[in-house]
Amino acid sequence: MLTGLTIAIIGGDARQLEIIRKLTEQQANIYLVGFDQLDHGFTGAVKCKIDEIAFQQIDSIILPVSATTGEGVVATVFSNEEVVLKQEHLEQTPAHCVIYSGISNTYLEKIATEANRKLVKLFERDDIAIFNSIPTVEGTIMMAIQHTDYTIHGSRVAVLGLGRTGMTIARTFAALGAKVKVGARSSAHLARISEMGLAPFQIEELTENVKDIDICINTVPSMILNQAVLSRMTPKTLILDLASRPGGTDFKYAEKQGIKALLAPGLPGIVAPKTAGQILANVLSKLLSELQVGEEK
Ligand code: NAP
């Protein structure tokens, strides 16, 4: 139970509804900013404007996955009003107040540091990243189906990176019958790829490994599908780039070469907003109850 905790949920999309549902069920007091067009009401949650929040009473602030823009504007799918999070808001909160967002940026880091408040980037956590890899792979399968005229079964797929997302992608495409090879740089990852029954290759040797593939799925957040690599690819290859913006592909050069290359950000929120929201809600509920215990000590 989160009885006694006061939380401001500022902005966000459908994923935030699962968070509101979970936290109100656990008796937290919630201020909702940026939800004025939401018909649905939640017991224990009060809709208001950002300047109406009694920040002195706030134990935690929950921002959307995307955090803020570089100017502090918080995305609000359920409102047309512009919501701006300022340093002065954070300065009014009690010292123990924790701010949660999916990712972060220089603006948010700066105002949190200068107000001396803890900022938690949820997407850096392994549990969230691993759970999120499930809707991510489903979205990747959807895109592969939409943009090809052949089955995944039997197709030659290269997955770049064996991190939390790459591992789920490689395993699932292999389970669908694709011939999967995986590029990685660490010897541990190369060993794991072999153990999974897939074909490993050194990412340094990417150029040699892209000549004969149907679908290339990138999870490496670095420019690795560069001109040298793309010039060895056939225009028949479909690139699905999952890495965070700006992705790991030279998209302009790919277009010049006639290669279809798609940046596919935010797949969990697109294909399964409810599940993606529940993943965040479950972890937040646990973190907030720890915050509550810390406060009681
Ligand atoms: P991760 O666990 O950190 O995995 C990243 C992988 O990339 C690791 O295997 C890492 O290798 C490798 N890597 C990083 N820099 C490299 C470089 N310069 N050269 C070669 N390999 C490199 O991250 P993740 O959680 O899987 O996420 C991967 C990316 O996908 C992130 O950008 C994330 O934001 C994004 N993502 C997108 C979606 C979507 O919907 N599109 C969903 C989830 C995640 P080492 O371990 O050797 O460093």
CSV table of C-alpha atoms and ligand atoms in Angstrom, one decimal:
chain,number,residue,atom,x,y,z
A,1,MET,CA,0.0,0.0,0.0
A,2,LEU,CA,1.1,3.5,-0.7
A,3,THR,CA,-1.1,5.2,1.8
A,4,GLY,CA,0.2,8.6,2.9
A,5,LEU,CA,2.3,9.1,-0.3
A,6,THR,CA,1.5,12.1,-2.4
A,7,ILE,CA,2.5,11.8,-6.0
A,8,ALA,CA,2.3,14.2,-9.0
A,9,ILE,CA,1.9,12.5,-12.4
A,10,ILE,CA,2.7,15.1,-14.9
A,11,GLY,CA,1.9,14.4,-18.6
A,12,GLY,CA,2.2,11.2,-20.6
A,13,ASP,CA,0.3,8.9,-22.8
A,14,ALA,CA,-1.8,5.8,-22.4
A,15,ARG,CA,0.9,4.0,-20.5
A,16,GLN,CA,0.4,6.5,-17.7
A,17,LEU,CA,-3.2,5.3,-17.2
A,18,GLU,CA,-1.9,2.0,-16.0
A,19,ILE,CA,0.4,3.8,-13.5
A,20,ILE,CA,-2.5,5.9,-12.3
A,21,ARG,CA,-4.7,2.8,-11.9
A,22,LYS,CA,-2.1,0.9,-10.0
A,23,LEU,CA,-1.0,3.7,-7.6
A,24,THR,CA,-4.6,4.8,-6.8
A,25,GLU,CA,-5.5,1.2,-6.1
A,26,GLN,CA,-2.7,1.3,-3.6
A,27,GLN,CA,-4.2,4.4,-1.9
A,28,ALA,CA,-1.6,7.0,-3.0
A,29,ASN,CA,-2.9,10.6,-3.3
A,30,ILE,CA,-2.4,11.7,-6.8
A,31,TYR,CA,-2.2,15.0,-8.6
A,32,LEU,CA,-2.8,14.6,-12.3
A,33,VAL,CA,-1.4,17.3,-14.7
A,34,GLY,CA,-2.1,17.1,-18.4
A,35,PHE,CA,-5.1,14.8,-18.2
A,36,ASP,CA,-8.0,17.3,-18.5
A,37,GLN,CA,-9.4,15.6,-21.7
A,38,LEU,CA,-9.4,12.2,-20.0
A,39,ASP,CA,-13.1,11.3,-19.4
A,40,HIS,CA,-12.2,8.5,-17.0
A,41,GLY,CA,-11.8,9.5,-13.3
A,42,PHE,CA,-9.7,7.7,-10.7
A,43,THR,CA,-10.6,7.7,-7.0
A,44,GLY,CA,-7.9,9.5,-5.1
A,45,ALA,CA,-6.6,11.3,-8.1
A,46,VAL,CA,-7.2,15.1,-8.6
A,47,LYS,CA,-6.8,16.8,-12.0
A,48,CYS,CA,-5.1,20.2,-11.8
A,49,LYS,CA,-2.7,22.6,-13.5
A,50,ILE,CA,1.0,22.4,-12.7
A,51,ASP,CA,1.0,25.7,-10.8
A,52,GLU,CA,-1.9,24.4,-8.6
A,53,ILE,CA,0.2,21.5,-7.2
A,54,ALA,CA,1.2,21.9,-3.5
A,55,PHE,CA,4.8,20.9,-4.3
A,56,GLN,CA,5.7,21.1,-0.6
A,57,GLN,CA,3.6,18.0,0.0
A,58,ILE,CA,4.9,15.9,-3.0
A,59,ASP,CA,6.9,12.8,-2.3
A,60,SER,CA,7.4,11.9,-5.9
A,61,ILE,CA,7.0,13.2,-9.4
A,62,ILE,CA,6.3,10.8,-12.3
A,63,LEU,CA,7.1,12.2,-15.8
A,64,PRO,CA,6.4,10.5,-19.1
A,65,VAL,CA,8.8,8.0,-20.6
A,66,SER,CA,10.1,10.8,-22.9
A,67,ALA,CA,10.7,13.1,-19.8
A,68,THR,CA,10.6,16.7,-21.1
A,69,THR,CA,11.9,18.5,-24.2
A,70,GLY,CA,15.1,20.5,-23.9
A,71,GLU,CA,13.0,23.5,-22.8
A,72,GLY,CA,11.1,21.5,-20.1
A,73,VAL,CA,7.9,21.0,-22.0
A,74,VAL,CA,6.2,17.7,-20.9
A,75,ALA,CA,4.3,15.8,-23.6
A,76,THR,CA,0.6,15.6,-22.7
A,77,VAL,CA,-1.5,13.3,-25.0
A,78,PHE,CA,-4.7,13.9,-22.9
A,79,SER,CA,-4.5,17.7,-22.9
A,80,ASN,CA,-3.9,20.7,-25.2
A,81,GLU,CA,-2.4,22.9,-22.5
A,82,GLU,CA,1.4,23.4,-22.5
A,83,VAL,CA,2.9,22.0,-19.4
A,84,VAL,CA,6.4,23.2,-18.4
A,85,LEU,CA,8.4,21.6,-15.6
A,86,LYS,CA,10.7,24.2,-14.0
A,87,GLN,CA,13.5,24.1,-11.5
A,88,GLU,CA,11.4,26.3,-9.1
A,89,HIS,CA,8.8,23.5,-9.0
A,90,LEU,CA,11.4,21.0,-7.8
A,91,GLU,CA,12.9,23.4,-5.3
A,92,GLN,CA,9.5,23.6,-3.5
A,93,THR,CA,9.4,19.8,-3.0
A,94,PRO,CA,10.7,18.2,0.2
A,95,ALA,CA,14.3,17.0,0.1
A,96,HIS,CA,13.2,13.3,-0.1
A,97,CYS,CA,11.1,13.9,-3.3
A,98,VAL,CA,12.2,11.5,-6.1
A,99,ILE,CA,11.6,12.2,-9.8
A,100,TYR,CA,10.9,9.3,-12.1
A,101,SER,CA,11.1,9.4,-15.9
A,102,GLY,CA,11.8,6.9,-18.7
A,103,ILE,CA,14.8,8.6,-20.2
A,104,SER,CA,16.4,12.0,-19.5
A,105,ASN,CA,18.0,15.0,-21.1
A,106,THR,CA,20.4,17.8,-20.3
A,107,TYR,CA,17.5,20.1,-19.2
A,108,LEU,CA,16.0,17.6,-16.7
A,109,GLU,CA,19.4,16.5,-15.4
A,110,LYS,CA,20.3,20.2,-14.8
A,111,ILE,CA,17.1,21.2,-13.0
A,112,ALA,CA,17.2,18.1,-10.8
A,113,THR,CA,20.8,18.5,-9.9
A,114,GLU,CA,20.5,22.2,-9.2
A,115,ALA,CA,17.4,21.6,-7.0
A,116,ASN,CA,19.3,18.7,-5.4
A,117,ARG,CA,16.6,16.1,-6.1
A,118,LYS,CA,17.1,12.5,-7.1
A,119,LEU,CA,16.2,11.6,-10.7
A,120,VAL,CA,15.6,8.0,-11.6
A,121,LYS,CA,15.7,7.0,-15.3
A,122,LEU,CA,13.5,3.9,-15.3
A,123,PHE,CA,14.7,2.7,-18.8
A,124,GLU,CA,18.2,2.3,-17.5
A,125,ARG,CA,17.0,-0.5,-15.2
A,126,ASP,CA,17.5,-4.1,-16.4
A,127,ASP,CA,14.1,-5.2,-15.2
A,128,ILE,CA,12.2,-2.6,-17.2
A,129,ALA,CA,14.5,-3.0,-20.3
A,130,ILE,CA,14.1,-6.8,-20.2
A,131,PHE,CA,10.3,-6.7,-19.8
A,132,ASN,CA,10.1,-4.0,-22.5
A,133,SER,CA,12.0,-6.2,-24.9
A,134,ILE,CA,8.8,-8.4,-25.1
A,135,PRO,CA,6.5,-5.8,-26.7
A,136,THR,CA,9.5,-4.5,-28.6
A,137,VAL,CA,10.0,-7.8,-30.4
A,138,GLU,CA,6.3,-8.1,-31.1
A,139,GLY,CA,6.5,-4.6,-32.7
A,140,THR,CA,9.6,-5.7,-34.7
A,141,ILE,CA,7.8,-8.7,-36.0
A,142,MET,CA,4.8,-6.5,-37.0
A,143,MET,CA,7.2,-4.2,-38.9
A,144,ALA,CA,9.0,-7.1,-40.6
A,145,ILE,CA,5.6,-8.5,-41.8
A,146,GLN,CA,4.4,-5.1,-43.0
A,147,HIS,CA,7.5,-4.3,-45.0
A,148,THR,CA,8.3,-7.6,-46.6
A,149,ASP,CA,6.5,-10.0,-49.0
A,150,TYR,CA,8.1,-13.1,-47.7
A,151,THR,CA,7.8,-15.0,-44.4
A,152,ILE,CA,10.1,-14.5,-41.5
A,153,HIS,CA,10.4,-18.3,-41.5
A,154,GLY,CA,13.4,-19.1,-43.7
A,155,SER,CA,14.5,-15.5,-44.0
A,156,ARG,CA,18.1,-14.5,-43.3
A,157,VAL,CA,18.2,-12.1,-40.4
A,158,ALA,CA,21.1,-10.3,-38.8
A,159,VAL,CA,20.6,-8.9,-35.3
A,160,LEU,CA,23.2,-6.3,-34.2
A,161,GLY,CA,23.9,-6.2,-30.5
A,162,LEU,CA,23.1,-8.9,-27.8
A,163,GLY,CA,22.0,-6.6,-25.1
A,164,ARG,CA,18.6,-6.8,-23.3
A,165,THR,CA,16.7,-6.1,-26.5
A,166,GLY,CA,19.0,-7.8,-29.0
A,167,MET,CA,18.8,-11.1,-27.1
A,168,THR,CA,15.0,-11.2,-27.1
A,169,ILE,CA,14.9,-10.2,-30.8
A,170,ALA,CA,17.5,-12.9,-31.8
A,171,ARG,CA,15.8,-15.7,-29.8
A,172,THR,CA,12.3,-14.8,-31.1
A,173,PHE,CA,13.2,-14.5,-34.8
A,174,ALA,CA,15.0,-17.8,-34.5
A,175,ALA,CA,11.9,-19.4,-32.9
A,176,LEU,CA,9.9,-18.2,-35.9
A,177,GLY,CA,12.2,-20.1,-38.2
A,178,ALA,CA,14.5,-17.3,-39.4
A,179,LYS,CA,18.2,-18.1,-40.0
A,180,VAL,CA,19.6,-15.7,-37.4
A,181,LYS,CA,23.1,-14.4,-37.1
A,182,VAL,CA,24.1,-12.0,-34.4
A,183,GLY,CA,26.9,-9.4,-34.3
A,184,ALA,CA,28.4,-8.5,-30.9
A,185,ARG,CA,31.8,-7.2,-29.7
A,186,SER,CA,32.4,-9.0,-26.4
A,187,SER,CA,33.7,-12.6,-26.2
A,188,ALA,CA,31.0,-13.4,-23.6
A,189,HIS,CA,28.2,-12.3,-26.0
A,190,LEU,CA,29.8,-14.2,-28.9
A,191,ALA,CA,29.9,-17.3,-26.7
A,192,ARG,CA,26.3,-16.8,-25.6
A,193,ILE,CA,25.2,-16.5,-29.3
A,194,SER,CA,26.8,-19.9,-30.0
A,195,GLU,CA,25.2,-21.3,-26.9
A,196,MET,CA,21.8,-20.1,-28.2
A,197,GLY,CA,22.4,-22.1,-31.4
A,198,LEU,CA,22.7,-19.0,-33.5
A,199,ALA,CA,25.6,-17.8,-35.7
A,200,PRO,CA,27.9,-15.3,-34.0
A,201,PHE,CA,30.0,-12.7,-35.8
A,202,GLN,CA,32.3,-10.0,-34.6
A,203,ILE,CA,30.6,-6.6,-35.0
A,204,GLU,CA,33.9,-5.2,-36.4
A,205,GLU,CA,33.4,-7.6,-39.3
A,206,LEU,CA,29.9,-6.2,-40.0
A,207,THR,CA,30.8,-5.3,-43.6
A,208,GLU,CA,31.5,-9.0,-44.4
A,209,ASN,CA,28.3,-10.1,-42.8
A,210,VAL,CA,25.6,-7.9,-44.4
A,211,LYS,CA,26.0,-9.0,-48.0
A,212,ASP,CA,23.4,-11.8,-48.0
A,213,ILE,CA,20.7,-10.9,-45.5
A,214,ASP,CA,17.0,-10.2,-45.9
A,215,ILE,CA,16.4,-8.2,-42.7
A,216,CYS,CA,18.9,-6.4,-40.5
A,217,ILE,CA,17.7,-5.5,-37.0
A,218,ASN,CA,19.9,-3.0,-35.2
A,219,THR,CA,19.9,-2.5,-31.4
A,220,VAL,CA,23.3,-0.9,-31.1
A,221,PRO,CA,22.9,2.8,-30.2
A,222,SER,CA,25.9,3.9,-32.3
A,223,MET,CA,26.4,4.7,-36.0
A,224,ILE,CA,27.4,1.2,-37.2
A,225,LEU,CA,25.3,0.9,-40.4
A,226,ASN,CA,27.5,3.5,-42.0
A,227,GLN,CA,28.4,4.1,-45.7
A,228,ALA,CA,31.1,1.4,-45.7
A,229,VAL,CA,28.6,-1.2,-44.4
A,230,LEU,CA,25.6,-0.1,-46.4
A,231,SER,CA,27.6,0.0,-49.7
A,232,ARG,CA,28.0,-3.8,-49.3
A,233,MET,CA,24.3,-4.5,-48.6
A,234,THR,CA,21.9,-5.4,-51.3
A,235,PRO,CA,19.0,-3.0,-51.9
A,236,LYS,CA,16.7,-6.0,-51.1
A,237,THR,CA,17.7,-5.8,-47.4
A,238,LEU,CA,15.2,-4.3,-45.0
A,239,ILE,CA,16.8,-2.4,-42.1
A,240,LEU,CA,14.8,-2.1,-38.9
A,241,ASP,CA,16.7,0.2,-36.6
A,242,LEU,CA,15.5,0.0,-33.0
A,243,ALA,CA,18.3,2.0,-31.4
A,244,SER,CA,17.3,5.2,-29.7
A,245,ARG,CA,17.3,8.3,-31.8
A,246,PRO,CA,19.1,9.1,-34.1
A,247,GLY,CA,19.5,5.3,-34.5
A,248,GLY,CA,22.6,3.5,-35.8
A,249,THR,CA,22.0,3.9,-39.5
A,250,ASP,CA,23.1,6.5,-42.1
A,251,PHE,CA,19.5,6.8,-43.3
A,252,LYS,CA,20.3,9.3,-46.1
A,253,TYR,CA,23.0,7.0,-47.5
A,254,ALA,CA,20.7,4.0,-47.2
A,255,GLU,CA,18.0,5.9,-49.3
A,256,LYS,CA,20.6,6.8,-51.9
A,257,GLN,CA,21.5,3.1,-52.2
A,258,GLY,CA,17.8,2.1,-52.5
A,259,ILE,CA,17.8,0.3,-49.2
A,260,LYS,CA,14.6,0.6,-47.1
A,261,ALA,CA,15.8,1.6,-43.6
A,262,LEU,CA,13.2,2.4,-40.9
A,263,LEU,CA,13.9,3.9,-37.5
A,264,ALA,CA,11.3,2.3,-35.2
A,265,PRO,CA,11.3,4.1,-31.8
A,266,GLY,CA,8.9,3.5,-29.0
A,267,LEU,CA,7.5,0.1,-30.2
A,268,PRO,CA,6.2,-1.0,-26.7
A,269,GLY,CA,4.0,2.2,-26.5
A,270,ILE,CA,2.7,1.6,-30.0
A,271,VAL,CA,1.9,-2.1,-30.1
A,272,ALA,CA,1.1,-2.7,-26.4
A,273,PRO,CA,0.5,0.5,-24.4
A,274,LYS,CA,-1.4,-1.4,-21.7
A,275,THR,CA,1.4,-3.9,-21.2
A,276,ALA,CA,4.1,-1.2,-21.5
A,277,GLY,CA,2.2,0.8,-18.8
A,278,GLN,CA,1.8,-2.2,-16.6
A,279,ILE,CA,5.6,-2.9,-16.8
A,280,LEU,CA,6.3,0.7,-15.6
A,281,ALA,CA,3.4,0.6,-13.0
A,282,ASN,CA,4.7,-2.6,-11.4
A,283,VAL,CA,8.3,-1.3,-11.0
A,284,LEU,CA,7.1,2.1,-9.9
A,285,SER,CA,4.8,0.6,-7.2
A,286,LYS,CA,7.8,-1.3,-5.8
A,287,LEU,CA,10.1,1.7,-5.9
A,288,LEU,CA,7.5,4.0,-4.2
A,289,SER,CA,6.8,1.5,-1.5
A,290,GLU,CA,10.6,1.4,-0.8
A,291,LEU,CA,10.5,5.2,-0.7
A,292,GLN,CA,7.7,5.0,1.8
A,293,VAL,CA,9.6,2.6,4.0
A,294,GLY,CA,12.6,4.9,3.8
A,295,GLU,CA,10.5,7.8,5.0
A,296,GLU,CA,9.0,5.9,7.9
A,297,LYS,CA,12.5,4.9,9.3
B,1,NAP,P1,21.7,-2.7,-24.0
B,1,NAP,O1,21.3,-3.8,-23.2
B,1,NAP,O2,22.7,-1.7,-23.5
B,1,NAP,O3,22.3,-3.3,-25.4
B,1,NAP,C1,23.0,-2.6,-26.3
B,1,NAP,C2,24.0,-3.5,-27.1
B,1,NAP,O4,24.7,-2.7,-28.0
B,1,NAP,C3,25.0,-4.2,-26.2
B,1,NAP,O5,25.1,-5.5,-26.6
B,1,NAP,C4,26.3,-3.4,-26.4
B,1,NAP,O6,27.4,-4.2,-26.4
B,1,NAP,C5,26.1,-3.0,-27.9
B,1,NAP,N1,26.9,-1.8,-28.2
B,1,NAP,C6,26.8,-0.5,-27.7
B,1,NAP,N2,27.6,0.3,-28.3
B,1,NAP,C7,28.3,-0.4,-29.2
B,1,NAP,C8,29.2,-0.1,-30.2
B,1,NAP,N3,29.7,1.1,-30.3
B,1,NAP,N4,29.7,-1.1,-31.0
B,1,NAP,C9,29.2,-2.4,-30.9
B,1,NAP,N5,28.2,-2.7,-30.0
B,1,NAP,C10,27.8,-1.8,-29.2
B,1,NAP,O7,20.5,-1.8,-24.5
B,1,NAP,P2,19.0,-2.4,-24.9
B,1,NAP,O8,18.2,-2.2,-23.7
B,1,NAP,O9,19.1,-3.7,-25.5
B,1,NAP,O10,18.6,-1.3,-25.9
B,1,NAP,C11,19.3,-1.1,-27.1
B,1,NAP,C12,18.8,0.1,-27.9
B,1,NAP,O11,17.4,-0.1,-28.2
B,1,NAP,C13,18.8,1.4,-27.0
B,1,NAP,O12,19.1,2.5,-27.8
B,1,NAP,C14,17.3,1.5,-26.5
B,1,NAP,O13,16.9,2.8,-26.3
B,1,NAP,C15,16.6,1.0,-27.8
B,1,NAP,N6,15.3,0.4,-27.5
B,1,NAP,C16,14.4,0.7,-28.5
B,1,NAP,C17,13.1,0.2,-28.4
B,1,NAP,C18,12.1,0.5,-29.5
B,1,NAP,O14,10.9,0.4,-29.3
B,1,NAP,N7,12.6,0.9,-30.7
B,1,NAP,C19,12.7,-0.6,-27.3
B,1,NAP,C20,13.7,-0.9,-26.4
B,1,NAP,C21,15.0,-0.4,-26.5
B,1,NAP,P3,28.3,-4.2,-25.0
B,1,NAP,O15,27.5,-5.0,-24.0
B,1,NAP,O16,29.6,-4.9,-25.5
B,1,NAP,O17,28.6,-2.8,-24.6
